[in-house]
Amino acid sequence: MIASPDRTPLPRTFFDRPILEVAPDLLGRILVRNTPDGPIALRLTEVEAYDGQNDPGSHAYRGRTPRNEVMFGPPGHVYVYFTYGMWFCMNLVCGPEGRASAVLLRAGEIVEGAELARTRRLSARNDKELAKGPARLATALDVDRSLNGTDACTAADTPLRILTGVPVRRDQVRNGPRTGVAGEGGVHPWRYWVADDPTVSPYRAHVPRRRRS
């Protein structure tokens, strides 16, 4: 028998732990996006950990800036950034306040509100592709920088909430190199995903961007 997802919000103490404990433990949790048109709920199937000033791949590696301010806490808040001049990506802040770390939400299964997600992901060939990749996930959930700093650890009717869901058994969790990360930060095996889940994004090594002549 498959357990019913627990709709209890995850407590802030869940996120106030080392990043490599939180990241795999996020798999199977439910992210709820409340929109004016109705809610969209997503079961997390793939995440990626970034360990602040200890991690060359992290936005906070060189310290605090206006862009990465939210990464320094409190834990359980949402960090949204804009990338490649086109896409938003969403993270959940972890660890003790004042020490930057966050988990990038890379992929998930839409379990509620798929009809709304489809209106934002018109290029998706099927529902398994609606949130298959971090930019697709943010697009499907209508996430942009206006949600940067949102507290996801609350029972209130807020734009974003993270619920307990059904945690994935550890024997079903896989890990490997982070996708598209260059240099020293690219070697960390800090991407975690649910084994054999069709919503997990394909691994891609970093490819340097060519400058136009």
GROMACS .gro file of N, CA, C and O in nm, residues 37-139:
model
  412
   37ASP      N    1  -0.493   3.150  -0.979
   37ASP     CA    2  -0.578   3.057  -1.054
   37ASP      C    3  -0.601   2.925  -0.982
   37ASP      O    4  -0.677   2.840  -1.029
   38GLY      N    5  -0.531   2.905  -0.869
   38GLY     CA    6  -0.544   2.780  -0.795
   38GLY      C    7  -0.408   2.724  -0.758
   38GLY      O    8  -0.303   2.773  -0.804
   39PRO      N    9  -0.405   2.618  -0.676
   39PRO     CA   10  -0.277   2.561  -0.632
   39PRO      C   11  -0.217   2.463  -0.733
   39PRO      O   12  -0.288   2.400  -0.810
   40ILE      N   13  -0.083   2.456  -0.730
   40ILE     CA   14  -0.009   2.354  -0.803
   40ILE      C   15   0.081   2.286  -0.700
   40ILE      O   16   0.150   2.353  -0.624
   41ALA      N   17   0.078   2.154  -0.695
   41ALA     CA   18   0.161   2.079  -0.601
   41ALA      C   19   0.257   1.989  -0.677
   41ALA      O   20   0.221   1.928  -0.777
   42LEU      N   21   0.379   1.983  -0.627
   42LEU     CA   22   0.486   1.909  -0.695
   42LEU      C   23   0.557   1.821  -0.594
   42LEU      O   24   0.593   1.866  -0.485
   43ARG      N   25   0.580   1.695  -0.632
   43ARG     CA   26   0.659   1.601  -0.551
   43ARG      C   27   0.803   1.609  -0.598
   43ARG      O   28   0.833   1.584  -0.715
   44LEU      N   29   0.894   1.643  -0.510
   44LEU     CA   30   1.034   1.661  -0.548
   44LEU      C   31   1.101   1.527  -0.579
   44LEU      O   32   1.094   1.433  -0.500
   45THR      N   33   1.166   1.520  -0.696
   45THR     CA   34   1.234   1.398  -0.738
   45THR      C   35   1.383   1.418  -0.765
   45THR      O   36   1.456   1.320  -0.783
   46GLU      N   37   1.429   1.543  -0.770
   46GLU     CA   38   1.570   1.570  -0.798
   46GLU      C   39   1.609   1.704  -0.738
   46GLU      O   40   1.538   1.804  -0.755
   47VAL      N   41   1.722   1.706  -0.667
   47VAL     CA   42   1.771   1.829  -0.604
   47VAL      C   43   1.923   1.834  -0.617
   47VAL      O   44   1.988   1.735  -0.652
   48GLU      N   45   1.979   1.950  -0.582
   48GLU     CA   46   2.124   1.970  -0.593
   48GLU      C   47   2.169   2.062  -0.480
   48GLU      O   48   2.112   2.171  -0.462
   49ALA      N   49   2.271   2.021  -0.404
   49ALA     CA   50   2.317   2.096  -0.287
   49ALA      C   51   2.429   2.193  -0.321
   49ALA      O   52   2.518   2.160  -0.401
   50TYR      N   53   2.426   2.312  -0.258
   50TYR     CA   54   2.530   2.414  -0.274
   50TYR      C   55   2.568   2.467  -0.136
   50TYR      O   56   2.483   2.518  -0.063
   51ASP      N   57   2.698   2.455  -0.104
   51ASP     CA   58   2.745   2.478   0.032
   51ASP      C   59   2.817   2.612   0.050
   51ASP      O   60   2.928   2.618   0.104
   52GLY      N   61   2.756   2.718   0.004
   52GLY     CA   62   2.803   2.853   0.033
   52GLY      C   63   2.950   2.879   0.010
   52GLY      O   64   3.005   2.846  -0.095
   53GLN      N   65   3.015   2.938   0.109
   53GLN     CA   66   3.155   2.981   0.095
   53GLN      C   67   3.254   2.866   0.098
   53GLN      O   68   3.374   2.888   0.078
   54ASN      N   69   3.207   2.744   0.119
   54ASN     CA   70   3.293   2.625   0.109
   54ASN      C   71   3.285   2.560  -0.028
   54ASN      O   72   3.348   2.457  -0.050
   55ASP      N   73   3.210   2.620  -0.119
   55ASP     CA   74   3.174   2.553  -0.244
   55ASP      C   75   3.196   2.647  -0.363
   55ASP      O   76   3.120   2.744  -0.380
   56PRO      N   77   3.295   2.620  -0.448
   56PRO     CA   78   3.319   2.706  -0.564
   56PRO      C   79   3.201   2.715  -0.661
   56PRO      O   80   3.194   2.808  -0.741
   57GLY      N   81   3.110   2.619  -0.655
   57GLY     CA   82   2.995   2.622  -0.744
   57GLY      C   83   2.879   2.705  -0.692
   57GLY      O   84   2.780   2.724  -0.762
   58SER      N   85   2.891   2.755  -0.569
   58SER     CA   86   2.781   2.827  -0.506
   58SER      C   87   2.783   2.976  -0.538
   58SER      O   88   2.890   3.037  -0.552
   59HIS      N   89   2.665   3.038  -0.545
   59HIS     CA   90   2.656   3.183  -0.565
   59HIS      C   91   2.714   3.260  -0.447
   59HIS      O   92   2.747   3.378  -0.461
   60ALA      N   93   2.726   3.195  -0.331
   60ALA     CA   94   2.776   3.263  -0.212
   60ALA      C   95   2.924   3.233  -0.185
   60ALA      O   96   2.976   3.269  -0.079
   61TYR      N   97   2.991   3.173  -0.280
   61TYR     CA   98   3.132   3.133  -0.259
   61TYR      C   99   3.220   3.253  -0.225
   61TYR      O  100   3.310   3.243  -0.142
   62ARG      N  101   3.194   3.368  -0.287
   62ARG     CA  102   3.277   3.486  -0.264
   62ARG      C  103   3.215   3.582  -0.164
   62ARG      O  104   3.258   3.697  -0.152
   63GLY      N  105   3.112   3.535  -0.091
   63GLY     CA  106   3.056   3.618   0.015
   63GLY      C  107   2.919   3.672  -0.017
   63GLY      O  108   2.858   3.641  -0.119
   64ARG      N  109   2.871   3.755   0.073
   64ARG     CA  110   2.736   3.808   0.066
   64ARG      C  111   2.726   3.921  -0.037
   64ARG      O  112   2.813   4.008  -0.042
   65THR      N  113   2.620   3.918  -0.116
   65THR     CA  114   2.591   4.023  -0.213
   65THR      C  115   2.440   4.049  -0.211
   65THR      O  116   2.363   3.969  -0.155
   66PRO      N  117   2.393   4.160  -0.272
   66PRO     CA  118   2.248   4.181  -0.278
   66PRO      C  119   2.175   4.065  -0.347
   66PRO      O  120   2.062   4.032  -0.310
   67ARG      N  121   2.240   4.001  -0.445
   67ARG     CA  122   2.174   3.891  -0.516
   67ARG      C  123   2.155   3.769  -0.428
   67ARG      O  124   2.049   3.705  -0.431
   68ASN      N  125   2.257   3.734  -0.347
   68ASN     CA  126   2.250   3.608  -0.272
   68ASN      C  127   2.213   3.626  -0.126
   68ASN      O  128   2.221   3.531  -0.048
   69GLU      N  129   2.171   3.744  -0.088
   69GLU     CA  130   2.141   3.777   0.052
   69GLU      C  131   2.053   3.672   0.120
   69GLU      O  132   2.077   3.633   0.234
   70VAL      N  133   1.952   3.623   0.050
   70VAL     CA  134   1.856   3.529   0.110
   70VAL      C  135   1.924   3.397   0.149
   70VAL      O  136   1.881   3.330   0.243
   71MET      N  137   2.033   3.362   0.080
   71MET     CA  138   2.102   3.236   0.110
   71MET      C  139   2.158   3.231   0.251
   71MET      O  140   2.187   3.123   0.304
   72PHE      N  141   2.175   3.347   0.315
   72PHE     CA  142   2.234   3.353   0.447
   72PHE      C  143   2.130   3.335   0.559
   72PHE      O  144   2.161   3.348   0.675
   73GLY      N  145   2.007   3.304   0.521
   73GLY     CA  146   1.907   3.270   0.620
   73GLY      C  147   1.803   3.377   0.639
   73GLY      O  148   1.812   3.485   0.581
   74PRO      N  149   1.702   3.339   0.717
   74PRO     CA  150   1.684   3.216   0.794
   74PRO      C  151   1.660   3.094   0.705
   74PRO      O  152   1.620   3.108   0.590
   75PRO      N  153   1.684   2.973   0.760
   75PRO     CA  154   1.658   2.851   0.683
   75PRO      C  155   1.509   2.836   0.657
   75PRO      O  156   1.424   2.889   0.729
   76GLY      N  157   1.478   2.763   0.549
   76GLY     CA  158   1.339   2.739   0.514
   76GLY      C  159   1.278   2.846   0.426
   76GLY      O  160   1.160   2.841   0.393
   77HIS      N  161   1.361   2.943   0.385
   77HIS     CA  162   1.314   3.047   0.294
   77HIS      C  163   1.353   3.011   0.150
   77HIS      O  164   1.438   2.927   0.126
   78VAL      N  165   1.289   3.078   0.056
   78VAL     CA  166   1.308   3.050  -0.086
   78VAL      C  167   1.408   3.149  -0.146
   78VAL      O  168   1.396   3.270  -0.127
   79TYR      N  169   1.507   3.096  -0.217
   79TYR     CA  170   1.603   3.177  -0.291
   79TYR      C  171   1.579   3.156  -0.440
   79TYR      O  172   1.588   3.044  -0.489
   80VAL      N  173   1.543   3.264  -0.510
   80VAL     CA  174   1.516   3.257  -0.654
   80VAL      C  175   1.618   3.343  -0.727
   80VAL      O  176   1.643   3.458  -0.688
   81TYR      N  177   1.678   3.288  -0.831
   81TYR     CA  178   1.771   3.366  -0.912
   81TYR      C  179   1.736   3.355  -1.060
   81TYR      O  180   1.664   3.264  -1.102
   82PHE      N  181   1.786   3.451  -1.137
   82PHE     CA  182   1.763   3.461  -1.280
   82PHE      C  183   1.890   3.418  -1.351
   82PHE      O  184   2.000   3.458  -1.312
   83THR      N  185   1.881   3.335  -1.454
   83THR     CA  186   2.000   3.283  -1.519
   83THR      C  187   1.990   3.288  -1.671
   83THR      O  188   1.880   3.275  -1.726
   84TYR      N  189   2.103   3.306  -1.735
   84TYR     CA  190   2.113   3.311  -1.881
   84TYR      C  191   2.020   3.416  -1.945
   84TYR      O  192   1.987   3.406  -2.063
   85GLY      N  193   1.978   3.513  -1.864
   85GLY     CA  194   1.892   3.618  -1.917
   85GLY      C  195   1.755   3.571  -1.959
   85GLY      O  196   1.682   3.644  -2.026
   86MET      N  197   1.715   3.449  -1.917
   86MET     CA  198   1.589   3.392  -1.963
   86MET      C  199   1.508   3.322  -1.855
   86MET      O  200   1.386   3.325  -1.858
   87TRP      N  201   1.577   3.253  -1.760
   87TRP     CA  202   1.509   3.157  -1.675
   87TRP      C  203   1.527   3.189  -1.527
   87TRP      O  204   1.631   3.240  -1.485
   88PHE      N  205   1.426   3.150  -1.448
   88PHE     CA  206   1.436   3.156  -1.304
   88PHE      C  207   1.461   3.015  -1.251
   88PHE      O  208   1.417   2.916  -1.310
   89CYS      N  209   1.534   3.007  -1.140
   89CYS     CA  210   1.556   2.880  -1.071
   89CYS      C  211   1.528   2.901  -0.923
   89CYS      O  212   1.551   3.009  -0.868
   90MET      N  213   1.483   2.795  -0.858
   90MET     CA  214   1.434   2.805  -0.720
   90MET      C  215   1.515   2.715  -0.627
   90MET      O  216   1.545   2.600  -0.659
   91ASN      N  217   1.548   2.769  -0.510
   91ASN     CA  218   1.623   2.697  -0.408
   91ASN      C  219   1.555   2.710  -0.273
   91ASN      O  220   1.479   2.804  -0.249
   92LEU      N  221   1.587   2.617  -0.182
   92LEU     CA  222   1.544   2.627  -0.042
   92LEU      C  223   1.668   2.644   0.045
   92LEU      O  224   1.764   2.567   0.035
   93VAL      N  225   1.667   2.746   0.128
   93VAL     CA  226   1.782   2.781   0.211
   93VAL      C  227   1.793   2.685   0.329
   93VAL      O  228   1.694   2.649   0.391
   94CYS      N  229   1.917   2.644   0.359
   94CYS     CA  230   1.942   2.546   0.465
   94CYS      C  231   2.052   2.595   0.559
   94CYS      O  232   2.118   2.694   0.533
   95GLY      N  233   2.072   2.518   0.667
   95GLY     CA  234   2.182   2.545   0.758
   95GLY      C  235   2.152   2.658   0.855
   95GLY      O  236   2.049   2.724   0.847
   96PRO      N  237   2.243   2.682   0.948
   96PRO     CA  238   2.222   2.787   1.048
   96PRO      C  239   2.223   2.925   0.984
   96PRO      O  240   2.291   2.950   0.884
   97GLU      N  241   2.144   3.016   1.042
   97GLU     CA  242   2.137   3.151   0.990
   97GLU      C  243   2.275   3.217   0.995
   97GLU      O  244   2.349   3.203   1.092
   98GLY      N  245   2.309   3.284   0.886
   98GLY     CA  246   2.440   3.349   0.876
   98GLY      C  247   2.542   3.270   0.798
   98GLY      O  248   2.647   3.322   0.761
   99ARG      N  249   2.511   3.142   0.770
   99ARG     CA  250   2.602   3.058   0.693
   99ARG      C  251   2.528   3.013   0.567
   99ARG      O  252   2.438   2.932   0.574
  100ALA      N  253   2.568   3.066   0.453
  100ALA     CA  254   2.493   3.046   0.329
  100ALA      C  255   2.501   2.904   0.276
  100ALA      O  256   2.610   2.851   0.256
  101SER      N  257   2.385   2.842   0.255
  101SER     CA  258   2.378   2.716   0.181
  101SER      C  259   2.234   2.701   0.133
  101SER      O  260   2.141   2.754   0.195
  102ALA      N  261   2.216   2.631   0.022
  102ALA     CA  262   2.082   2.616  -0.035
  102ALA      C  263   2.076   2.492  -0.123
  102ALA      O  264   2.179   2.446  -0.174
  103VAL      N  265   1.955   2.442  -0.141
  103VAL     CA  266   1.931   2.325  -0.226
  103VAL      C  267   1.852   2.371  -0.348
  103VAL      O  268   1.741   2.424  -0.335
  104LEU      N  269   1.910   2.352  -0.465
  104LEU     CA  270   1.842   2.381  -0.591
  104LEU      C  271   1.738   2.273  -0.618
  104LEU      O  272   1.769   2.154  -0.613
  105LEU      N  273   1.615   2.314  -0.648
  105LEU     CA  274   1.509   2.219  -0.682
  105LEU      C  275   1.516   2.193  -0.831
  105LEU      O  276   1.479   2.277  -0.912
  106ARG      N  277   1.562   2.074  -0.868
  106ARG     CA  278   1.592   2.045  -1.008
  106ARG      C  279   1.476   1.982  -1.085
  106ARG      O  280   1.464   2.005  -1.205
  107ALA      N  281   1.393   1.902  -1.019
  107ALA     CA  282   1.286   1.836  -1.094
  107ALA      C  283   1.182   1.781  -0.998
  107ALA      O  284   1.208   1.762  -0.879
  108GLY      N  285   1.063   1.755  -1.054
  108GLY     CA  286   0.958   1.698  -0.972
  108GLY      C  287   0.840   1.650  -1.055
  108GLY      O  288   0.832   1.673  -1.176
  109GLU      N  289   0.749   1.584  -0.988
  109GLU     CA  290   0.626   1.533  -1.049
  109GLU      C  291   0.510   1.621  -1.005
  109GLU      O  292   0.487   1.639  -0.885
  110ILE      N  293   0.438   1.678  -1.100
  110ILE     CA  294   0.320   1.758  -1.067
  110ILE      C  295   0.210   1.662  -1.022
  110ILE      O  296   0.166   1.576  -1.098
  111VAL      N  297   0.166   1.677  -0.897
  111VAL     CA  298   0.065   1.586  -0.842
  111VAL      C  299  -0.070   1.655  -0.821
  111VAL      O  300  -0.168   1.589  -0.787
  112GLU      N  301  -0.074   1.784  -0.842
  112GLU     CA  302  -0.199   1.860  -0.833
  112GLU      C  303  -0.184   1.986  -0.918
  112GLU      O  304  -0.078   2.048  -0.920
  113GLY      N  305  -0.289   2.020  -0.990
  113GLY     CA  306  -0.286   2.142  -1.070
  113GLY      C  307  -0.211   2.128  -1.201
  113GLY      O  308  -0.162   2.228  -1.255
  114ALA      N  309  -0.205   2.007  -1.255
  114ALA     CA  310  -0.132   1.986  -1.381
  114ALA      C  311  -0.190   2.071  -1.494
  114ALA      O  312  -0.117   2.117  -1.582
  115GLU      N  313  -0.322   2.092  -1.491
  115GLU     CA  314  -0.384   2.172  -1.597
  115GLU      C  315  -0.332   2.315  -1.597
  115GLU      O  316  -0.315   2.377  -1.703
  116LEU      N  317  -0.300   2.369  -1.478
  116LEU     CA  318  -0.242   2.504  -1.470
  116LEU      C  319  -0.097   2.502  -1.517
  116LEU      O  320  -0.053   2.592  -1.589
  117ALA      N  321  -0.022   2.401  -1.475
  117ALA     CA  322   0.119   2.390  -1.516
  117ALA      C  323   0.131   2.378  -1.668
  117ALA      O  324   0.223   2.433  -1.728
  118ARG      N  325   0.038   2.307  -1.730
  118ARG     CA  326   0.044   2.290  -1.876
  118ARG      C  327   0.030   2.423  -1.949
  118ARG      O  328   0.089   2.441  -2.056
  119THR      N  329  -0.046   2.517  -1.893
  119THR     CA  330  -0.063   2.647  -1.959
  119THR      C  331   0.066   2.727  -1.959
  119THR      O  332   0.082   2.819  -2.039
  120ARG      N  333   0.159   2.693  -1.870
  120ARG     CA  334   0.286   2.764  -1.862
  120ARG      C  335   0.399   2.687  -1.928
  120ARG      O  336   0.506   2.743  -1.953
  121ARG      N  337   0.377   2.559  -1.954
  121ARG     CA  338   0.480   2.474  -2.015
  121ARG      C  339   0.424   2.413  -2.143
  121ARG      O  340   0.411   2.291  -2.157
  122LEU      N  341   0.392   2.499  -2.239
  122LEU     CA  342   0.328   2.454  -2.362
  122LEU      C  343   0.416   2.362  -2.445
  122LEU      O  344   0.367   2.283  -2.525
  123SER      N  345   0.548   2.370  -2.426
  123SER     CA  346   0.639   2.286  -2.505
  123SER      C  347   0.655   2.146  -2.447
  123SER      O  348   0.717   2.059  -2.510
  124ALA      N  349   0.604   2.121  -2.327
  124ALA     CA  350   0.616   1.987  -2.266
  124ALA      C  351   0.536   1.885  -2.347
  124ALA      O  352   0.419   1.906  -2.377
  125ARG      N  353   0.600   1.775  -2.382
  125ARG     CA  354   0.534   1.673  -2.462
  125ARG      C  355   0.437   1.587  -2.381
  125ARG      O  356   0.347   1.526  -2.437
  126ASN      N  357   0.460   1.581  -2.250
  126ASN     CA  358   0.372   1.507  -2.161
  126ASN      C  359   0.391   1.562  -2.020
  126ASN      O  360   0.478   1.645  -1.995
  127ASP      N  361   0.309   1.513  -1.927
  127ASP     CA  362   0.313   1.568  -1.791
  127ASP      C  363   0.443   1.536  -1.718
  127ASP      O  364   0.481   1.607  -1.625
  128LYS      N  365   0.513   1.431  -1.758
  128LYS     CA  366   0.640   1.398  -1.694
  128LYS      C  367   0.746   1.505  -1.723
  128LYS      O  368   0.845   1.516  -1.650
  129GLU      N  369   0.728   1.582  -1.830
  129GLU     CA  370   0.824   1.686  -1.865
  129GLU      C  371   0.789   1.824  -1.811
  129GLU      O  372   0.865   1.919  -1.831
  130LEU      N  373   0.678   1.835  -1.742
  130LEU     CA  374   0.634   1.968  -1.696
  130LEU      C  375   0.737   2.035  -1.606
  130LEU      O  376   0.758   2.156  -1.615
  131ALA      N  377   0.801   1.958  -1.518
  131ALA     CA  378   0.898   2.015  -1.424
  131ALA      C  379   1.028   1.936  -1.425
  131ALA      O  380   1.091   1.914  -1.322
  132LYS      N  381   1.070   1.896  -1.543
  132LYS     CA  382   1.189   1.811  -1.560
  132LYS      C  383   1.310   1.899  -1.589
  132LYS      O  384   1.352   1.916  -1.702
  133GLY      N  385   1.366   1.957  -1.484
  133GLY     CA  386   1.476   2.052  -1.496
  133GLY      C  387   1.444   2.176  -1.415
  133GLY      O  388   1.326   2.211  -1.399
  134PRO      N  389   1.544   2.245  -1.359
  134PRO     CA  390   1.516   2.356  -1.265
  134PRO      C  391   1.443   2.474  -1.326
  134PRO      O  392   1.356   2.533  -1.261
  135ALA      N  393   1.475   2.512  -1.450
  135ALA     CA  394   1.404   2.623  -1.514
  135ALA      C  395   1.261   2.582  -1.549
  135ALA      O  396   1.167   2.662  -1.535
  136ARG      N  397   1.243   2.459  -1.593
  136ARG     CA  398   1.109   2.410  -1.624
  136ARG      C  399   1.024   2.404  -1.498
  136ARG      O  400   0.905   2.435  -1.500
  137LEU      N  401   1.084   2.360  -1.388
  137LEU     CA  402   1.013   2.353  -1.260
  137LEU      C  403   0.963   2.492  -1.221
  137LEU      O  404   0.845   2.509  -1.186
  138ALA      N  405   1.051   2.591  -1.225
  138ALA     CA  406   1.012   2.727  -1.188
  138ALA      C  407   0.905   2.782  -1.282
  138ALA      O  408   0.811   2.849  -1.239
  139THR      N  409   0.918   2.753  -1.411
  139THR     CA  410   0.819   2.800  -1.508
  139THR      C  411   0.683   2.737  -1.483
  139THR      O  412   0.580   2.804  -1.484
   0.00000   0.00000   0.00000
